[in-house]
Coordinates of C-alpha atoms in Angstrom, one line a residue:
M1 CA 0.0 0.0 0.0
M2 CA 2.9 2.3 0.8
S3 CA 4.5 1.6 -2.5
K4 CA 1.3 2.5 -4.5
T5 CA 1.0 5.8 -2.5
Y6 CA 4.6 6.6 -3.2
K7 CA 4.2 5.9 -6.9
M8 CA 1.0 8.0 -7.1
N9 CA 2.8 10.9 -5.4
K10 CA 5.7 10.6 -7.8
I11 CA 3.4 10.7 -10.8
I12 CA 1.6 13.7 -9.4
S13 CA 4.9 15.5 -8.9
C14 CA 6.0 14.7 -12.4
I15 CA 2.7 16.1 -13.8
F16 CA 3.1 19.2 -11.6
Y17 CA 6.6 19.7 -12.8
L18 CA 5.5 19.3 -16.5
L19 CA 2.8 21.9 -15.9
I20 CA 5.2 24.4 -14.5
L21 CA 7.6 23.7 -17.4
T22 CA 4.8 24.2 -19.9
I23 CA 3.8 27.5 -18.3
K24 CA 7.5 28.7 -18.4
L25 CA 7.8 27.7 -22.0
A26 CA 4.6 29.5 -22.8
R27 CA 5.9 32.6 -21.1
T28 CA 9.2 32.3 -22.9
T29 CA 7.7 32.0 -26.4
S30 CA 5.6 35.2 -26.0
E31 CA 8.3 37.2 -27.8
T32 CA 8.1 39.0 -31.1
F33 CA 10.8 40.4 -33.3
T34 CA 10.4 42.9 -36.2
E35 CA 12.9 44.4 -38.6
E36 CA 12.5 47.5 -40.7
L37 CA 14.6 49.7 -43.0
L38 CA 13.8 53.3 -43.9
I39 CA 15.5 54.8 -46.9
K40 CA 15.0 58.6 -47.3
P41 CA 16.6 60.8 -50.0
L42 CA 17.5 64.1 -48.2
Y43 CA 16.9 67.5 -49.8
S44 CA 20.7 67.9 -49.9
E45 CA 23.1 65.6 -51.8
Q46 CA 22.7 62.8 -49.2
L47 CA 20.8 59.6 -48.7
Y48 CA 19.5 58.5 -45.2
A49 CA 19.2 54.9 -44.3
H50 CA 17.8 53.8 -40.9
F51 CA 17.6 50.2 -39.6
Q52 CA 15.1 49.5 -36.8
F53 CA 15.1 46.1 -35.0
T54 CA 12.5 45.8 -32.3
T55 CA 12.3 42.9 -29.8
K56 CA 9.2 42.8 -27.5
W57 CA 8.9 40.3 -24.7
D58 CA 5.6 40.0 -22.8
V59 CA 7.1 39.7 -19.3
D60 CA 7.2 41.8 -16.2
P61 CA 10.7 43.3 -15.9
S62 CA 10.4 43.6 -12.2
T63 CA 9.8 39.9 -11.5
E64 CA 11.6 38.2 -14.4
N65 CA 15.0 36.6 -13.6
F66 CA 16.2 36.4 -17.2
N67 CA 17.5 32.9 -16.9
H68 CA 15.5 31.6 -19.9
T69 CA 15.0 33.6 -23.1
R70 CA 14.2 32.7 -26.7
I71 CA 14.7 35.9 -28.7
F72 CA 15.5 38.5 -26.2
P73 CA 19.3 38.7 -25.5
R74 CA 20.0 37.3 -22.1
A75 CA 23.2 39.5 -21.7
L76 CA 21.1 42.7 -21.5
G77 CA 18.5 41.0 -19.3
E78 CA 21.2 40.1 -16.7
L79 CA 22.3 43.7 -16.7
L80 CA 18.8 44.9 -16.0
K81 CA 18.5 42.5 -13.1
R82 CA 21.9 42.9 -11.7
Y83 CA 22.0 46.7 -11.6
N84 CA 18.3 47.3 -11.0
I85 CA 17.7 49.3 -14.2
Q86 CA 14.4 50.5 -15.4
E87 CA 15.6 52.1 -18.7
L88 CA 18.8 52.0 -20.7
H89 CA 19.9 54.0 -23.7
V90 CA 23.3 53.6 -25.4
S91 CA 24.6 55.2 -28.7
L92 CA 27.9 55.1 -30.5
T93 CA 28.1 57.6 -33.3
G94 CA 30.7 58.7 -35.8
G95 CA 30.1 62.2 -37.4
L96 CA 27.6 64.9 -36.7
W97 CA 23.9 65.0 -37.8
R98 CA 23.4 68.2 -39.8
Y99 CA 19.9 69.3 -38.7
E100 CA 20.0 72.4 -40.9
N101 CA 20.4 70.4 -44.1
W102 CA 19.1 66.9 -43.3
G103 CA 16.1 67.6 -41.0
Y104 CA 15.5 65.4 -38.1
P105 CA 16.6 61.7 -37.7
V106 CA 14.5 58.8 -36.4
T107 CA 16.8 58.5 -33.4
D108 CA 19.0 61.3 -32.1
A109 CA 22.6 60.6 -31.0
A110 CA 25.6 62.7 -30.1
P111 CA 29.0 62.3 -31.6
G112 CA 31.1 59.7 -29.7
A113 CA 29.5 57.6 -27.0
E114 CA 26.4 58.6 -25.1
V115 CA 24.8 56.6 -22.2
W116 CA 21.9 57.4 -19.9
A117 CA 19.9 55.2 -17.7
W118 CA 17.0 55.3 -15.2
F119 CA 17.4 53.2 -12.0
K120 CA 14.6 51.8 -9.9
R121 CA 13.6 53.6 -6.7
D122 CA 14.8 50.7 -4.5
T123 CA 18.4 51.0 -5.8
P124 CA 20.6 51.4 -2.7
D125 CA 23.6 53.0 -4.4
V126 CA 23.0 54.6 -7.7
D127 CA 26.5 55.8 -8.3
Q128 CA 28.0 52.4 -7.7
N129 CA 25.5 50.6 -10.0
W130 CA 26.1 53.3 -12.6
K131 CA 29.9 52.7 -12.6
R132 CA 29.5 48.9 -12.7
L133 CA 26.9 49.2 -15.5
A134 CA 29.4 51.3 -17.6
N135 CA 32.1 48.7 -17.1
S136 CA 29.7 45.9 -18.1
L137 CA 28.6 47.8 -21.3
S138 CA 32.2 48.4 -22.1
G139 CA 32.8 44.7 -22.3
L140 CA 29.5 43.9 -24.0
L141 CA 29.9 46.5 -26.8
C142 CA 33.7 46.5 -27.0
A143 CA 33.8 50.3 -26.3
S144 CA 35.6 52.5 -23.9
L145 CA 32.6 53.1 -21.7
N146 CA 34.6 52.1 -18.6
F147 CA 35.8 55.7 -18.5
V148 CA 32.3 56.7 -17.4
D149 CA 32.1 57.4 -13.7
S150 CA 30.8 60.0 -11.3
S151 CA 33.4 62.6 -12.4
N152 CA 31.8 62.9 -15.9
S153 CA 28.2 62.0 -15.1
I154 CA 25.2 64.2 -14.3
S155 CA 21.6 63.9 -13.3
P156 CA 19.5 66.3 -15.5
E157 CA 16.3 67.4 -14.1
F158 CA 14.3 68.7 -17.2
T159 CA 16.0 67.3 -20.4
F160 CA 15.5 63.6 -20.0
Q161 CA 12.2 61.9 -19.1
P162 CA 11.4 58.2 -19.0
R163 CA 10.5 56.9 -22.4
G164 CA 8.8 53.8 -21.1
V165 CA 5.8 53.1 -18.9
T166 CA 6.3 54.7 -15.5
N167 CA 4.4 56.3 -12.6
L168 CA 4.6 60.1 -13.0
S169 CA 4.8 60.5 -9.3
S170 CA 7.9 58.3 -9.1
I171 CA 10.0 60.4 -11.4
N172 CA 13.0 61.6 -9.6
N173 CA 16.2 62.8 -11.3
K174 CA 18.4 61.4 -8.6
Y175 CA 17.8 57.9 -10.1
L176 CA 19.0 59.2 -13.5
R177 CA 22.5 59.2 -14.8
Y178 CA 23.8 60.7 -18.0
A179 CA 27.3 60.7 -19.5
S180 CA 29.0 61.2 -22.9
L181 CA 32.4 60.5 -24.2
P182 CA 33.0 62.8 -27.3
R183 CA 36.3 61.3 -28.1
E184 CA 35.0 57.7 -28.5
V185 CA 35.7 56.3 -32.0
V186 CA 33.2 54.0 -33.5
C187 CA 34.6 51.1 -35.6
T188 CA 33.9 47.5 -36.6
E189 CA 34.7 46.3 -33.1
N190 CA 31.5 48.0 -31.8
L191 CA 29.3 46.8 -34.7
T192 CA 30.1 43.1 -34.4
P193 CA 29.0 42.6 -30.7
W194 CA 26.0 44.8 -31.4
K195 CA 24.9 42.5 -34.2
K196 CA 25.3 39.4 -31.9
L197 CA 22.4 40.8 -29.8
L198 CA 20.0 40.3 -32.7
P199 CA 18.0 37.0 -32.8
C200 CA 19.3 36.0 -36.3
G201 CA 22.7 37.8 -36.0
S202 CA 24.0 39.1 -39.2
K203 CA 23.6 36.0 -41.4
S204 CA 20.0 36.6 -42.5
G205 CA 17.3 39.3 -42.6
L206 CA 18.0 43.0 -43.0
A207 CA 20.9 42.7 -40.6
S208 CA 22.8 41.0 -43.4
L209 CA 23.1 44.3 -45.1
L210 CA 25.2 45.7 -42.3
N211 CA 28.5 45.3 -44.0
S212 CA 31.3 47.0 -42.1
G213 CA 33.2 48.1 -45.2
Y214 CA 30.2 50.1 -46.4
I215 CA 28.9 51.4 -43.1
H216 CA 32.0 53.2 -41.8
N217 CA 32.7 55.0 -45.1
T218 CA 29.6 57.1 -44.7
R219 CA 29.3 60.7 -43.6
Y220 CA 27.4 59.7 -40.5
H221 CA 26.9 56.4 -38.8
S222 CA 25.3 55.7 -35.5
V223 CA 24.7 52.4 -33.6
A224 CA 22.2 52.5 -30.7
L225 CA 20.1 50.3 -28.4
H226 CA 17.2 51.5 -26.3
L227 CA 15.7 49.3 -23.5
R228 CA 12.4 50.3 -21.8
P229 CA 9.2 48.8 -20.2
V230 CA 6.1 49.2 -22.4
C231 CA 2.4 48.2 -22.3
R232 CA 1.5 44.8 -23.6
D233 CA -1.8 46.0 -25.1
D234 CA -4.0 49.1 -25.2
S235 CA -5.4 48.4 -21.7
C236 CA -1.9 48.6 -20.3
E237 CA -2.8 46.3 -17.4
S238 CA 0.4 44.4 -17.7
L239 CA 4.0 45.3 -18.8
A240 CA 6.3 44.1 -21.4
L241 CA 10.0 44.6 -22.1
E242 CA 11.1 46.3 -25.4
L243 CA 14.5 46.4 -26.9
Q244 CA 15.1 48.8 -29.9
Q245 CA 18.4 48.4 -31.9
S246 CA 18.9 50.9 -34.6
V247 CA 21.6 51.8 -37.1
S248 CA 21.5 55.2 -38.8
L249 CA 23.6 56.0 -42.0
V250 CA 24.0 59.0 -44.2
Y251 CA 25.5 58.4 -47.7
D252 CA 26.9 61.1 -49.9
Y253 CA 26.0 61.0 -53.6
L254 CA 29.5 62.3 -54.4
I255 CA 31.0 59.3 -52.7
L256 CA 28.5 56.9 -54.3
G257 CA 29.4 58.4 -57.7
S258 CA 25.8 59.0 -58.9
R259 CA 22.3 59.6 -57.6
N260 CA 21.3 56.1 -58.8
W261 CA 21.4 53.9 -55.7
S262 CA 20.5 50.3 -54.9
L263 CA 20.8 48.0 -51.9
R264 CA 23.9 46.3 -53.4
K265 CA 25.5 49.7 -54.1
L266 CA 24.8 51.0 -50.6
F267 CA 25.6 47.9 -48.6
G268 CA 27.7 45.7 -50.9
Q269 CA 25.0 43.0 -51.2
G270 CA 21.3 42.3 -51.3
V271 CA 19.1 40.6 -48.7
A272 CA 20.0 36.9 -49.1
K273 CA 17.2 35.4 -47.0
S274 CA 14.7 36.6 -44.4
C275 CA 15.2 36.1 -40.7
P276 CA 12.9 33.1 -39.7
L277 CA 12.4 34.6 -36.2
A278 CA 11.0 37.9 -37.5
S279 CA 7.3 38.4 -37.5
R280 CA 7.5 41.3 -39.9
S281 CA 10.3 42.4 -42.2
E282 CA 9.7 45.5 -44.3
I283 CA 11.6 48.1 -46.3
F284 CA 10.2 51.7 -46.6
V285 CA 11.4 54.2 -49.2
D286 CA 10.3 57.8 -48.6
T287 CA 9.0 59.1 -52.0
T288 CA 7.8 62.5 -50.6
V289 CA 10.7 64.3 -52.2
S290 CA 10.0 62.8 -55.6
S291 CA 7.9 65.9 -56.5
T292 CA 11.0 68.0 -56.4
H293 CA 13.7 65.4 -57.1
S294 CA 12.1 62.9 -59.4
F295 CA 13.2 59.3 -59.2
E296 CA 11.8 55.9 -60.2
L297 CA 11.8 52.7 -58.1
N298 CA 12.6 49.4 -59.6
P299 CA 11.1 46.9 -58.9
P300 CA 7.8 48.5 -58.1
P301 CA 6.8 48.5 -54.4
D302 CA 4.3 46.0 -52.9
E303 CA 2.3 48.8 -51.4
V304 CA 2.2 52.6 -51.2
V305 CA 1.6 54.0 -47.7
T306 CA 0.4 57.6 -47.1
S307 CA 1.1 59.1 -43.8
I308 CA -0.4 62.4 -42.4
R309 CA 1.4 63.5 -39.3
G310 CA 1.1 67.0 -37.8
G311 CA -0.4 68.4 -40.9
H312 CA 2.3 67.1 -43.2
E313 CA 1.6 64.4 -45.7
S314 CA 4.3 61.8 -46.6
T315 CA 4.3 58.9 -49.0
F316 CA 6.3 55.7 -48.6
A317 CA 6.9 52.8 -51.0
K318 CA 6.6 49.6 -48.9
Y319 CA 8.5 46.3 -49.7
K320 CA 7.7 43.2 -47.8
E321 CA 10.4 40.7 -47.5
S322 CA 9.3 37.1 -48.1
Q323 CA 8.9 35.1 -45.0
S324 CA 9.1 31.7 -46.8
I325 CA 12.1 29.6 -45.9
A326 CA 13.8 28.1 -48.9
V327 CA 14.8 24.5 -48.5
L328 CA 18.2 24.0 -50.0
S329 CA 18.1 20.8 -52.0
P330 CA 21.4 19.1 -52.6
P331 CA 22.3 18.1 -56.2
P332 CA 21.8 14.5 -57.3
L333 CA 25.5 13.7 -57.0
H334 CA 28.4 15.1 -55.0
A335 CA 31.5 13.7 -53.4
N336 CA 34.4 14.4 -51.1
Q337 CA 37.6 12.6 -50.0
Y338 CA 39.8 12.6 -46.9
L339 CA 42.7 10.8 -45.2
T340 CA 42.6 8.2 -42.4
G341 CA 45.2 6.8 -40.1
Y342 CA 47.7 8.3 -37.7
G343 CA 51.4 8.4 -37.4
Q344 CA 53.8 8.2 -40.4
E345 CA 53.8 4.5 -41.2
R346 CA 50.4 3.6 -42.7
G347 CA 47.4 5.6 -43.9
G348 CA 44.3 5.5 -46.1
I349 CA 42.4 7.4 -48.7
V350 CA 38.5 7.5 -48.4
T351 CA 36.3 8.9 -51.2
K352 CA 32.6 9.3 -50.2
I353 CA 30.0 9.5 -53.1
F354 CA 26.5 10.7 -52.3
N355 CA 23.6 9.7 -54.5
N356 CA 20.6 12.0 -53.6
H357 CA 18.7 10.9 -56.7
W358 CA 15.6 8.7 -56.4
G359 CA 17.0 6.1 -58.8
N360 CA 20.2 4.2 -59.4
L361 CA 23.2 6.0 -60.8
D362 CA 26.2 4.4 -62.6
V363 CA 29.3 6.3 -61.7
V364 CA 33.0 6.0 -62.5
L365 CA 35.6 6.9 -59.9
L366 CA 39.0 7.9 -61.2
Q367 CA 42.0 8.5 -58.9
N368 CA 45.5 9.6 -60.0
I369 CA 47.7 8.9 -57.0
P370 CA 51.4 10.1 -57.0
W371 CA 54.2 7.5 -57.0
Y372 CA 55.3 8.5 -53.5
V373 CA 52.0 7.3 -52.1
P374 CA 52.1 3.5 -52.8
V375 CA 48.6 2.1 -52.5
Y376 CA 47.6 -1.6 -52.2
L377 CA 44.8 -3.0 -54.4
H378 CA 44.0 -5.8 -52.0
T379 CA 42.9 -3.2 -49.4
L380 CA 40.3 -1.6 -51.7
K381 CA 36.8 -1.6 -50.0
V382 CA 33.5 -0.3 -51.3
V383 CA 30.8 0.1 -48.7
T384 CA 27.3 1.5 -49.5
N385 CA 25.1 2.3 -46.5
G386 CA 27.0 -0.1 -44.3
V387 CA 26.9 -3.0 -46.9
E388 CA 29.8 -4.1 -49.0
N389 CA 29.3 -3.2 -52.7
N390 CA 31.2 -5.0 -55.4
P391 CA 32.5 -2.9 -58.3
V392 CA 31.0 -3.5 -61.7
A393 CA 34.4 -3.0 -63.3
L394 CA 37.9 -2.2 -62.1
R395 CA 41.0 -0.9 -63.7
Y396 CA 44.3 -0.6 -61.9
I397 CA 47.9 0.0 -62.9
P398 CA 50.5 0.1 -60.1
G399 CA 52.8 2.9 -60.0
R400 CA 56.6 2.9 -60.3
Q401 CA 58.9 4.9 -58.1
R402 CA 60.0 8.1 -59.7
E403 CA 58.5 7.0 -63.1
R404 CA 54.8 6.4 -63.0
A405 CA 51.7 7.3 -60.8
Y406 CA 49.2 4.9 -59.5
Y407 CA 46.1 4.6 -61.8
L408 CA 42.8 3.5 -60.2
E409 CA 39.4 3.5 -62.0
V410 CA 36.3 1.9 -60.5
L411 CA 32.8 1.6 -62.0
L412 CA 30.1 1.5 -59.4
K413 CA 26.3 1.2 -59.3
L414 CA 24.9 3.4 -56.6
P415 CA 21.5 2.7 -55.1
P416 CA 19.1 5.6 -54.6
K417 CA 19.5 7.9 -51.6
S418 CA 22.8 6.2 -50.6
T419 CA 26.2 7.1 -49.4
T420 CA 29.2 5.0 -50.8
A421 CA 32.7 5.0 -49.3
V422 CA 35.6 3.8 -51.4
S423 CA 38.7 3.3 -49.3
I424 CA 42.3 2.1 -50.0
D425 CA 45.4 1.9 -47.8
F426 CA 48.9 3.2 -48.5
D427 CA 52.3 3.3 -46.9
Y428 CA 54.5 6.3 -46.1
V429 CA 57.8 6.1 -47.9
F430 CA 61.2 7.7 -47.4
L431 CA 62.5 10.0 -50.2
K432 CA 65.9 11.0 -51.2
W433 CA 66.9 14.2 -49.7
Q434 CA 67.2 15.9 -53.1
E435 CA 63.6 15.0 -53.8
Y436 CA 62.1 17.1 -51.0
P437 CA 60.8 20.5 -52.0
P438 CA 62.1 23.7 -50.2
D439 CA 59.0 23.6 -48.0
A440 CA 59.2 20.0 -47.1
N441 CA 57.4 20.4 -43.8
H442 CA 54.4 21.8 -45.6
G443 CA 53.5 18.4 -47.0
F444 CA 52.9 16.6 -50.3
Y445 CA 49.7 17.0 -52.3
I446 CA 47.4 14.3 -53.6
G447 CA 45.2 15.4 -56.5
S448 CA 41.4 15.4 -56.6
A449 CA 39.4 12.3 -57.4
V450 CA 37.1 12.6 -60.5
V451 CA 33.5 11.1 -60.2
S452 CA 31.6 10.9 -63.5
T453 CA 28.0 10.0 -64.2
N454 CA 25.2 10.5 -66.7
L455 CA 22.3 12.2 -64.9
P456 CA 18.8 11.5 -66.1
L457 CA 17.5 14.9 -64.9
A458 CA 18.9 18.4 -65.4
R459 CA 18.1 19.7 -61.9
N460 CA 21.0 21.9 -60.7
F461 CA 22.7 21.3 -64.0
T462 CA 24.0 24.4 -66.0
G463 CA 26.7 22.7 -68.1
L464 CA 26.9 23.1 -71.9
P465 CA 25.6 20.2 -74.0
Q466 CA 28.2 18.0 -75.8
D467 CA 27.1 19.5 -79.2
G468 CA 27.1 23.1 -77.9
S469 CA 29.7 25.8 -77.5
T470 CA 28.0 28.9 -76.1
L471 CA 25.7 29.6 -73.1
A472 CA 22.9 30.1 -75.5
D473 CA 23.2 26.5 -76.7
S474 CA 22.3 25.3 -73.1
F475 CA 18.9 27.0 -73.2
N476 CA 16.1 24.5 -73.9
A477 CA 18.7 21.8 -74.6
S478 CA 16.9 18.7 -73.3
R479 CA 18.9 15.5 -73.8
S480 CA 18.5 11.8 -72.8
G481 CA 21.3 12.2 -70.3
Y482 CA 23.6 14.9 -68.9
L483 CA 27.3 14.2 -68.3
V484 CA 28.5 15.4 -64.9
Q485 CA 32.0 15.2 -63.5
V486 CA 32.5 16.0 -59.9
R487 CA 36.0 16.9 -58.5
T488 CA 36.7 16.3 -54.8
E489 CA 39.1 18.2 -52.5
I490 CA 42.9 17.8 -52.7
M491 CA 44.7 16.3 -49.8
V492 CA 48.0 17.0 -48.1
I493 CA 50.1 14.3 -46.4
T494 CA 53.2 14.7 -44.4
L495 CA 55.9 12.2 -45.4
P496 CA 58.8 11.4 -43.1
T497 CA 61.0 14.4 -43.4
P498 CA 64.7 14.5 -42.3
D499 CA 66.1 17.4 -40.3
F500 CA 67.6 19.5 -43.0
S501 CA 69.2 21.8 -40.5
M502 CA 71.8 19.1 -39.6
P503 CA 73.9 19.4 -42.8
Y504 CA 73.9 23.2 -42.2
N505 CA 75.1 22.7 -38.6
V506 CA 77.8 20.3 -39.7
I507 CA 79.0 22.6 -42.4
C508 CA 79.1 25.6 -40.0
L509 CA 80.9 23.5 -37.4
A510 CA 83.5 22.2 -39.9
C511 CA 84.1 25.6 -41.4
T512 CA 84.6 27.1 -37.9
V513 CA 87.1 24.4 -36.9
V514 CA 89.0 24.8 -40.2
A515 CA 89.0 28.6 -39.8
L516 CA 90.3 28.5 -36.3
A517 CA 92.9 25.8 -37.0
F518 CA 94.1 27.3 -40.3
G519 CA 95.4 30.5 -38.8
P520 CA 97.8 29.1 -36.2
L521 CA 99.0 26.3 -38.5
H522 CA 99.6 28.6 -41.3
N523 CA 101.5 31.0 -39.0
I524 CA 103.7 28.2 -37.5
T525 CA 104.5 26.5 -40.8
T526 CA 105.3 29.7 -42.8
R527 CA 107.2 31.8 -40.2
R528 CA 111.0 31.7 -40.2
L529 CA 112.8 31.8 -36.8
T530 CA 116.2 33.6 -36.8
L531 CA 118.6 34.4 -34.0
K532 CA 119.1 38.0 -33.3
P533 CA 122.4 39.0 -31.6
K534 CA 122.1 41.1 -28.5
P535 CA 124.1 44.4 -28.9
S536 CA 127.0 45.1 -26.4
E537 CA 126.4 47.9 -23.9
K538 CA 129.0 50.5 -22.9
L539 CA 130.4 50.6 -19.3
F540 CA 128.7 53.9 -18.5
V541 CA 125.2 52.5 -19.5
K542 CA 125.6 49.4 -17.4
L543 CA 126.6 51.5 -14.3
K544 CA 123.7 53.9 -14.9
R545 CA 121.2 51.0 -15.1
G546 CA 122.6 49.3 -12.1
L547 CA 122.4 52.4 -10.0
T548 CA 118.8 53.0 -11.1
E549 CA 117.8 49.5 -10.0
F550 CA 119.6 49.9 -6.7
L551 CA 117.8 53.2 -5.9
Q552 CA 114.4 51.7 -6.9
K553 CA 114.8 49.0 -4.3

């Protein structure tokens, strides 16, 4: 009876744990991410491009511990929790926004670095948290924000107000800190960690346009992030956390070379694919100035949006990025090869052939192996999906040292949707010291294997037909079969290599010994020794020398 009660309690505990886990997962998945790009021709000779990435998480910032996130960057969440932050605003800017010529930007930023934050009312030491926050942001964004401290920080009373949801009665500027570093230089080291905070990084979506080589050559570039609490819905009964990441760029037509611009000309590339985590991905082009500076968009927009704001009417051409995820289908046949074994005694060559076609394929594998890699035919193995596969035909001519390479040609029948491994073993050999190249330690190369087949379908096939010579001949050129030859990678092996420094050391030592021995021997054998008579001294000189020696004693 006790065992049944114990099992029942255990089952109830597991169910309760699964319910809690389900609730947590449901809370975690209530995150949305949108990405937008605004391109606006300015009235001067400049073009304004503004990227806006917004992440919204339906969670109460005051109670969340930020241990589990799906889209929202956990690094920023930990900063909010650790330093008791209500709002955070950071910008890194190169150049000055020319208000008199360019109008007003979407997001304002001062040249250099600018940081300001609102702390919660229960923060015990705002100055200490402010200093630690600056040090953490310095490491997170790879910027010199660690120079921010109480000596260059202020608490403005009227200029800055909370941009997020807050109680008006709780606004107190003693919980506000603002600092700027005008000398801070913005470079690629700041953009790279900033892009890592995005859900899809810089590999897909509009963030793939943020090419460092094209961003930092502009007249004005600014990278910013703004973190604040917002309402989840219109009733504002519960809070959510919002992160806005923005990039503002101003291009000069003189630098571009013309007034004709495109995404590839501005950013070096187009949008490869959409971010799968983005609920909305759109590009807006401000066409309001087209009445004074006429231009034409190609391709035409998906939609034209009219905006009336403060008595001013603006028109925008809207492009929606496709949210469909393209499935990359591999070609019917591809192959690769690699080395096996360890040490410098025995090794092996493995060539893997992948048949992704729905039917059988007859392929021919050709390998041209150098003479200094002696292979053994009896070690040849062909395995298809773990089962041994006998070749249909085999041609092999053994190599001869310093005269002929090894020739191996195998005809195989590959089953559909299969992977075939062709392996053969070889020995490492010793070469004559004159046969090593100058960079002997770099290794010796083995050429690519050639896999040939006749494809029944022309999917992923762009080759010229056998009876054609130009690209135009390949259009509408259906045939009964399509010859395809696939080349694999080349391989590098390291043969036993002698120490080529030893002859040099021996030569140096021998030359040193000869040079040291040659001098004394030559001096002794060529010098003539002769007796030189000692001249007789006069009596007066002898007496003078004797007297001098006596006085010195």
